[in-house]
Coordinates of N, CA, C and O in Angstrom, one line a residue:
X24 N 116.0 -65.1 -2.3 CA 117.4 -65.2 -1.8 C 118.3 -65.4 -3.1 O 118.0 -66.2 -3.9
X25 N 119.4 -64.6 -3.1 CA 120.2 -64.6 -4.3 C 121.4 -65.5 -4.1 O 122.0 -65.6 -3.1
X26 N 121.6 -66.4 -5.1 CA 122.8 -67.3 -5.0 C 122.4 -68.6 -4.3 O 121.4 -68.7 -3.7
X27 N 123.3 -69.6 -4.5 CA 123.1 -70.9 -3.8 C 123.9 -70.9 -2.5 O 125.0 -70.6 -2.5
X28 N 123.2 -71.4 -1.5 CA 123.9 -71.6 -0.2 C 124.0 -73.0 0.1 O 123.1 -73.8 0.0
X29 N 125.2 -73.4 0.6 CA 125.4 -74.7 1.2 C 125.9 -74.5 2.6 O 126.9 -73.8 2.8
X30 N 125.1 -75.0 3.6 CA 125.5 -74.7 5.0 C 125.8 -76.0 5.7 O 125.0 -76.9 5.7
X31 N 127.1 -76.1 6.2 CA 127.5 -77.2 7.1 C 127.4 -76.8 8.5 O 127.8 -75.7 8.9
X32 N 126.8 -77.7 9.3 CA 126.9 -77.6 10.8 C 127.9 -78.6 11.3 O 127.9 -79.7 10.9
X33 N 128.7 -78.1 12.2 CA 129.7 -79.0 12.9 C 129.4 -79.0 14.3 O 129.2 -77.9 14.9
X34 N 129.3 -80.2 14.9 CA 128.9 -80.3 16.3 C 129.8 -81.3 17.0 O 130.3 -82.2 16.4
X35 N 130.1 -81.0 18.3 CA 130.9 -82.0 19.1 C 130.2 -83.3 19.2 O 130.9 -84.3 19.3
X36 N 128.9 -83.3 19.2 CA 128.1 -84.6 19.3 C 126.7 -84.3 19.0 O 126.2 -83.2 19.0
X37 N 125.9 -85.4 18.9 CA 124.5 -85.4 18.6 C 123.7 -86.2 19.7 O 123.0 -87.1 19.3
X38 N 123.9 -85.8 21.0 CA 123.2 -86.6 22.0 C 121.7 -86.3 21.9 O 121.2 -85.3 21.3
X39 N 120.9 -87.2 22.5 CA 119.5 -86.9 22.6 C 119.2 -85.7 23.5 O 119.6 -85.7 24.6
X40 N 118.6 -84.7 22.9 CA 118.4 -83.5 23.7 C 118.2 -82.3 22.8 O 118.1 -82.3 21.6
X41 N 118.1 -81.1 23.5 CA 117.7 -79.9 22.9 C 118.6 -79.4 21.7 O 118.1 -78.9 20.7
X42 N 119.9 -79.4 21.8 CA 120.8 -78.9 20.8 C 120.7 -79.7 19.5 O 120.7 -79.2 18.4
X43 N 120.5 -81.1 19.7 CA 120.4 -81.9 18.5 C 119.0 -81.7 17.8 O 118.9 -81.6 16.6
X44 N 118.0 -81.6 18.6 CA 116.6 -81.4 18.0 C 116.6 -80.0 17.4 O 116.0 -79.8 16.3
X45 N 117.3 -79.0 18.0 CA 117.4 -77.7 17.4 C 118.0 -77.8 16.0 O 117.6 -77.2 15.0
X46 N 119.2 -78.5 15.9 CA 119.8 -78.7 14.6 C 118.9 -79.4 13.6 O 118.9 -79.0 12.4
X47 N 118.2 -80.4 14.0 CA 117.3 -81.1 13.1 C 116.3 -80.1 12.5 O 116.1 -80.0 11.3
X48 N 115.6 -79.3 13.4 CA 114.6 -78.4 12.9 C 115.2 -77.2 12.1 O 114.6 -76.8 11.1
X49 N 116.3 -76.7 12.5 CA 117.0 -75.7 11.8 C 117.3 -76.1 10.4 O 117.1 -75.4 9.4
X50 N 117.9 -77.3 10.2 CA 118.3 -77.9 8.9 C 117.1 -78.1 8.1 O 117.1 -77.8 6.9
X51 N 116.0 -78.6 8.7 CA 114.7 -78.8 8.0 C 114.2 -77.5 7.4 O 113.8 -77.4 6.3
X52 N 114.2 -76.5 8.3 CA 113.7 -75.2 7.9 C 114.5 -74.6 6.7 O 114.0 -74.0 5.8
X53 N 115.9 -74.7 6.8 CA 116.7 -74.2 5.7 C 116.5 -74.9 4.4 O 116.4 -74.3 3.4
X54 N 116.3 -76.3 4.5 CA 116.1 -77.1 3.3 C 114.8 -76.7 2.7 O 114.6 -76.7 1.5
X55 N 113.8 -76.3 3.5 CA 112.5 -75.9 3.0 C 112.6 -74.6 2.2 O 111.7 -74.3 1.3
X56 N 113.6 -73.9 2.4 CA 113.9 -72.6 1.7 C 114.8 -72.9 0.5 O 115.2 -71.9 -0.2
X57 N 115.2 -74.1 0.3 CA 116.1 -74.4 -0.9 C 117.5 -74.3 -0.5 O 118.4 -74.3 -1.4
X58 N 117.9 -74.3 0.7 CA 119.3 -74.2 1.2 C 119.8 -75.6 1.5 O 119.2 -76.3 2.3
X59 N 120.8 -76.0 0.9 CA 121.4 -77.4 1.2 C 122.1 -77.3 2.5 O 122.8 -76.4 2.8
X60 N 121.9 -78.4 3.3 CA 122.5 -78.5 4.6 C 123.1 -79.9 4.8 O 122.7 -80.8 4.2
X61 N 124.1 -79.9 5.7 CA 124.7 -81.2 6.1 C 125.2 -81.0 7.5 O 125.7 -80.0 7.9
X62 N 125.1 -82.1 8.3 CA 125.5 -82.1 9.7 C 126.8 -82.9 9.8 O 126.9 -84.0 9.3
X63 N 127.8 -82.4 10.6 CA 129.0 -83.2 10.8 C 129.3 -83.2 12.3 O 129.3 -82.2 13.0
X64 N 129.4 -84.5 12.8 CA 129.6 -84.7 14.3 C 130.9 -85.3 14.6 O 131.3 -86.3 13.9
X65 N 131.5 -84.9 15.6 CA 132.8 -85.4 16.1 C 132.6 -86.7 16.8 O 133.6 -87.4 17.2
X66 N 131.4 -87.1 17.1 CA 131.1 -88.4 17.8 C 130.1 -89.3 17.0 O 129.4 -88.7 16.2
X67 N 130.2 -90.5 17.2 CA 129.4 -91.5 16.4 C 128.0 -91.6 16.8 O 127.1 -91.8 15.9
X68 N 127.7 -91.4 18.0 CA 126.3 -91.6 18.5 C 125.3 -90.6 17.9 O 125.6 -89.4 17.9
X69 N 124.2 -91.1 17.4 CA 123.2 -90.2 16.9 C 121.8 -90.8 17.1 O 121.2 -91.5 16.2
X70 N 121.2 -90.7 18.3 CA 119.9 -91.3 18.6 C 118.8 -90.8 17.7 O 117.8 -91.5 17.7
X71 N 118.9 -89.7 17.1 CA 117.9 -89.2 16.2 C 118.2 -89.4 14.7 O 117.7 -88.8 13.8
X72 N 119.0 -90.4 14.4 CA 119.4 -90.7 13.0 C 118.2 -90.9 12.1 O 118.2 -90.4 11.0
X73 N 117.2 -91.7 12.6 CA 116.0 -91.9 11.8 C 115.3 -90.6 11.5 O 114.8 -90.5 10.3
X74 N 115.2 -89.7 12.4 CA 114.6 -88.4 12.1 C 115.3 -87.6 11.1 O 114.7 -87.0 10.3
X75 N 116.7 -87.6 11.3 CA 117.5 -86.8 10.3 C 117.3 -87.4 8.9 O 117.1 -86.7 7.9
X76 N 117.3 -88.8 8.8 CA 117.2 -89.5 7.5 C 115.8 -89.2 6.9 O 115.7 -88.9 5.7
X77 N 114.8 -89.3 7.7 CA 113.4 -89.0 7.2 C 113.3 -87.6 6.7 O 112.5 -87.4 5.8
X78 N 114.0 -86.7 7.3 CA 114.0 -85.3 6.8 C 114.9 -85.0 5.6 O 114.9 -83.9 5.1
X79 N 115.6 -86.0 5.2 CA 116.5 -85.9 4.1 C 117.8 -85.1 4.4 O 118.4 -84.5 3.5
X80 N 118.2 -85.1 5.7 CA 119.4 -84.4 6.1 C 120.5 -85.4 6.2 O 120.4 -86.3 7.0
X81 N 121.6 -85.1 5.5 CA 122.8 -86.0 5.6 C 123.5 -85.6 6.9 O 123.8 -84.5 7.2
X82 N 123.9 -86.7 7.6 CA 124.7 -86.6 8.8 C 126.0 -87.4 8.6 O 125.9 -88.6 8.3
X83 N 127.1 -86.8 8.8 CA 128.4 -87.5 8.8 C 128.9 -87.5 10.2 O 128.9 -86.5 10.9
X84 N 129.3 -88.7 10.7 CA 129.9 -88.8 12.1 C 131.3 -89.3 12.0 O 131.7 -89.9 11.0
X85 N 132.0 -89.1 13.1 CA 133.3 -89.7 13.3 C 133.3 -90.6 14.5 O 132.6 -90.3 15.5
X86 N 134.0 -91.7 14.5 CA 134.0 -92.7 15.6 C 135.1 -92.3 16.6 O 136.3 -92.6 16.4
X87 N 134.7 -91.7 17.7 CA 135.6 -91.3 18.8 C 136.2 -92.5 19.5 O 137.2 -92.3 20.2
X88 N 135.6 -93.7 19.4 CA 136.2 -94.8 20.1 C 137.3 -95.5 19.3 O 138.1 -96.2 19.8
X89 N 137.5 -95.1 18.0 CA 138.5 -95.7 17.2 C 139.5 -94.7 16.7 O 140.6 -95.0 16.3
X90 N 139.2 -93.4 16.7 CA 140.0 -92.4 16.1 C 140.4 -91.3 17.1 O 139.5 -90.9 17.9
X91 N 141.6 -90.8 17.1 CA 142.0 -89.7 17.9 C 141.4 -88.4 17.3 O 140.9 -88.4 16.2
X92 N 141.4 -87.4 18.1 CA 140.8 -86.1 17.7 C 141.3 -85.7 16.3 O 140.5 -85.3 15.4
X93 N 142.6 -85.7 16.1 CA 143.1 -85.1 14.8 C 142.6 -85.9 13.6 O 142.4 -85.4 12.6
X94 N 142.5 -87.2 13.8 CA 142.0 -88.1 12.7 C 140.5 -87.8 12.4 O 140.0 -87.8 11.3
X95 N 139.7 -87.6 13.5 CA 138.3 -87.2 13.3 C 138.2 -85.8 12.7 O 137.4 -85.6 11.8
X96 N 139.1 -84.9 13.1 CA 139.1 -83.6 12.5 C 139.3 -83.7 11.0 O 138.6 -83.1 10.1
X97 N 140.4 -84.5 10.6 CA 140.7 -84.6 9.2 C 139.6 -85.3 8.4 O 139.3 -84.9 7.3
X98 N 139.0 -86.3 9.0 CA 137.9 -87.0 8.3 C 136.7 -86.1 8.1 O 136.1 -86.0 7.0
X99 N 136.3 -85.4 9.1 CA 135.1 -84.5 9.0 C 135.5 -83.3 8.0 O 134.6 -82.9 7.3
X100 N 136.7 -82.8 8.1 CA 137.1 -81.8 7.2 C 137.0 -82.2 5.7 O 136.5 -81.5 4.9
X101 N 137.4 -83.5 5.5 CA 137.2 -84.0 4.1 C 135.8 -84.0 3.7 O 135.4 -83.7 2.5
X102 N 134.9 -84.4 4.6 CA 133.5 -84.4 4.3 C 132.9 -83.0 4.0 O 132.1 -82.8 3.2
X103 N 133.4 -82.1 4.8 CA 133.0 -80.7 4.6 C 133.5 -80.2 3.2 O 132.7 -79.6 2.5
X104 N 134.7 -80.4 2.9 CA 135.2 -80.0 1.6 C 134.4 -80.6 0.5 O 134.1 -79.9 -0.5
X105 N 134.1 -81.9 0.6 CA 133.3 -82.6 -0.4 C 131.9 -81.9 -0.6 O 131.5 -81.7 -1.8
X106 N 131.3 -81.4 0.4 CA 130.0 -80.7 0.4 C 130.2 -79.3 -0.2 O 129.2 -78.8 -0.7
X107 N 131.3 -78.7 0.0 CA 131.6 -77.4 -0.6 C 130.7 -76.3 0.0 O 130.1 -75.5 -0.8
X108 N 130.7 -76.1 1.3 CA 129.8 -75.1 1.9 C 130.3 -73.7 1.7 O 131.6 -73.5 1.7
X109 N 129.5 -72.7 1.7 CA 129.9 -71.4 1.8 C 129.7 -70.8 3.2 O 130.1 -69.7 3.5
X110 N 129.0 -71.6 4.0 CA 128.8 -71.2 5.4 C 129.0 -72.4 6.3 O 128.5 -73.5 6.0
X111 N 129.8 -72.3 7.4 CA 130.0 -73.4 8.3 C 129.6 -72.8 9.7 O 130.1 -71.8 10.1
X112 N 128.7 -73.5 10.4 CA 128.3 -73.1 11.7 C 128.7 -74.1 12.7 O 128.3 -75.3 12.6
X113 N 129.5 -73.7 13.7 CA 130.0 -74.6 14.7 C 128.9 -74.5 15.8 O 128.6 -73.5 16.3
X114 N 128.4 -75.7 16.2 CA 127.4 -75.8 17.2 C 127.9 -76.5 18.4 O 128.1 -77.7 18.5
X115 N 128.1 -75.7 19.4 CA 128.6 -76.2 20.7 C 129.9 -76.9 20.7 O 130.1 -77.7 19.8
X116 N 130.7 -76.7 21.7 CA 131.8 -77.5 22.0 C 133.1 -77.0 21.3 O 133.1 -76.5 20.2
X117 N 134.2 -77.2 22.0 CA 135.5 -76.7 21.5 C 135.9 -77.5 20.3 O 136.6 -77.0 19.4
X118 N 135.5 -78.8 20.2 CA 135.8 -79.6 19.0 C 135.2 -78.9 17.7 O 135.9 -78.7 16.7
X119 N 134.0 -78.5 17.8 CA 133.4 -77.9 16.6 C 133.9 -76.5 16.3 O 134.1 -76.1 15.2
X120 N 134.2 -75.8 17.4 CA 134.9 -74.4 17.2 C 136.2 -74.6 16.6 O 136.7 -73.7 15.8
X121 N 137.0 -75.6 16.9 CA 138.3 -75.9 16.4 C 138.2 -76.0 14.8 O 139.1 -75.5 14.1
X122 N 137.2 -76.6 14.3 CA 137.1 -76.8 12.9 C 137.1 -75.5 12.1 O 137.6 -75.4 11.0
X123 N 136.6 -74.4 12.8 CA 136.5 -73.1 12.1 C 137.9 -72.6 11.7 O 138.0 -71.8 10.8
X124 N 138.9 -73.0 12.4 CA 140.3 -72.6 12.2 C 140.8 -73.0 10.8 O 141.6 -72.3 10.2
X125 N 140.3 -74.1 10.3 CA 140.9 -74.8 9.1 C 140.2 -74.5 7.8 O 140.6 -75.0 6.8
X126 N 139.1 -73.8 7.9 CA 138.3 -73.6 6.7 C 139.0 -72.6 5.7 O 139.7 -71.7 6.1
X127 N 138.8 -72.8 4.4 CA 139.4 -71.9 3.5 C 138.9 -70.5 3.5 O 137.8 -70.3 4.0
X128 N 139.7 -69.6 3.0 CA 139.3 -68.2 2.9 C 138.0 -68.1 2.1 O 137.8 -68.9 1.2
X129 N 137.1 -67.2 2.5 CA 135.9 -67.0 1.8 C 134.7 -67.8 2.4 O 133.5 -67.5 2.1
X130 N 134.9 -68.8 3.3 CA 133.9 -69.5 3.9 C 133.4 -68.7 5.1 O 134.3 -68.4 6.0
X131 N 132.2 -68.4 5.2 CA 131.6 -67.7 6.4 C 131.6 -68.6 7.6 O 131.1 -69.7 7.5
X132 N 132.2 -68.2 8.7 CA 132.3 -69.0 9.9 C 131.4 -68.4 11.0 O 131.4 -67.2 11.2
X133 N 130.6 -69.2 11.6 CA 129.7 -68.8 12.7 C 129.8 -69.8 13.9 O 130.0 -70.9 13.6
X134 N 129.6 -69.3 15.1 CA 129.5 -70.1 16.3 C 128.2 -70.0 16.9 O 127.7 -68.9 17.1
X135 N 127.5 -71.1 17.1 CA 126.2 -71.1 17.7 C 126.3 -71.6 19.2 O 126.9 -72.6 19.5
X136 N 125.8 -70.8 20.1 CA 125.9 -71.1 21.5 C 124.5 -71.2 22.1 O 123.6 -70.4 21.8
X137 N 124.3 -72.3 22.9 CA 123.0 -72.5 23.4 C 122.9 -72.3 24.9 O 121.9 -72.4 25.5
X138 N 124.1 -72.0 25.6 CA 124.0 -71.8 27.0 C 125.0 -70.8 27.5 O 126.1 -70.6 26.8
X139 N 124.8 -70.1 28.6 CA 125.6 -69.0 29.1 C 127.1 -69.4 29.3 O 127.9 -68.7 29.0
X140 N 127.3 -70.6 29.7 CA 128.7 -71.0 30.0 C 129.6 -71.2 28.8 O 130.8 -71.2 28.9
X141 N 129.0 -71.2 27.6 CA 129.8 -71.3 26.4 C 130.3 -70.0 25.8 O 131.1 -70.0 24.9
X142 N 129.9 -68.9 26.4 CA 130.3 -67.6 25.8 C 131.8 -67.3 25.8 O 132.2 -66.5 24.9
X143 N 132.6 -67.9 26.6 CA 134.0 -67.6 26.6 C 134.7 -68.3 25.4 O 135.8 -67.9 25.1
X144 N 134.2 -69.4 24.8 CA 134.9 -70.1 23.8 C 135.1 -69.5 22.5 O 136.2 -69.5 21.9
X145 N 134.1 -68.9 21.8 CA 134.3 -68.4 20.5 C 135.4 -67.4 20.3 O 136.1 -67.5 19.3
X146 N 135.6 -66.4 21.2 CA 136.7 -65.5 21.0 C 138.1 -66.2 20.9 O 139.0 -65.7 20.2
X147 N 138.2 -67.4 21.5 CA 139.5 -68.1 21.4 C 139.7 -68.6 19.9 O 140.8 -68.9 19.6
X148 N 138.7 -68.8 19.2 CA 138.8 -69.4 17.9 C 138.5 -68.4 16.8 O 138.7 -68.6 15.7

């Protein structure tokens, strides 16, 4: 693979379940290829925190119980800028798709959908 890639994943949340486990395994696989990854979540809860930590995957979360959406967006955006990704993948949810609007020019934006009902959201963003 030519060049260095940093990939940020943005997700509306990290609940216990399939999409979170998928992110864990995808980030692990990318890191095994030498690609740096980081996960950014709009919610604080992360029941698989120990698994992400054991895999060496940095997870940044925002506290939805203390911060309004715009403050969480700004906080996560700051974390993303610090990581300096050249690819950002929004994983489920309108919150994560909203982040794609604010990325600087040149950053590749992708939306990841895990269920049929989500197909209407990416075209809006």
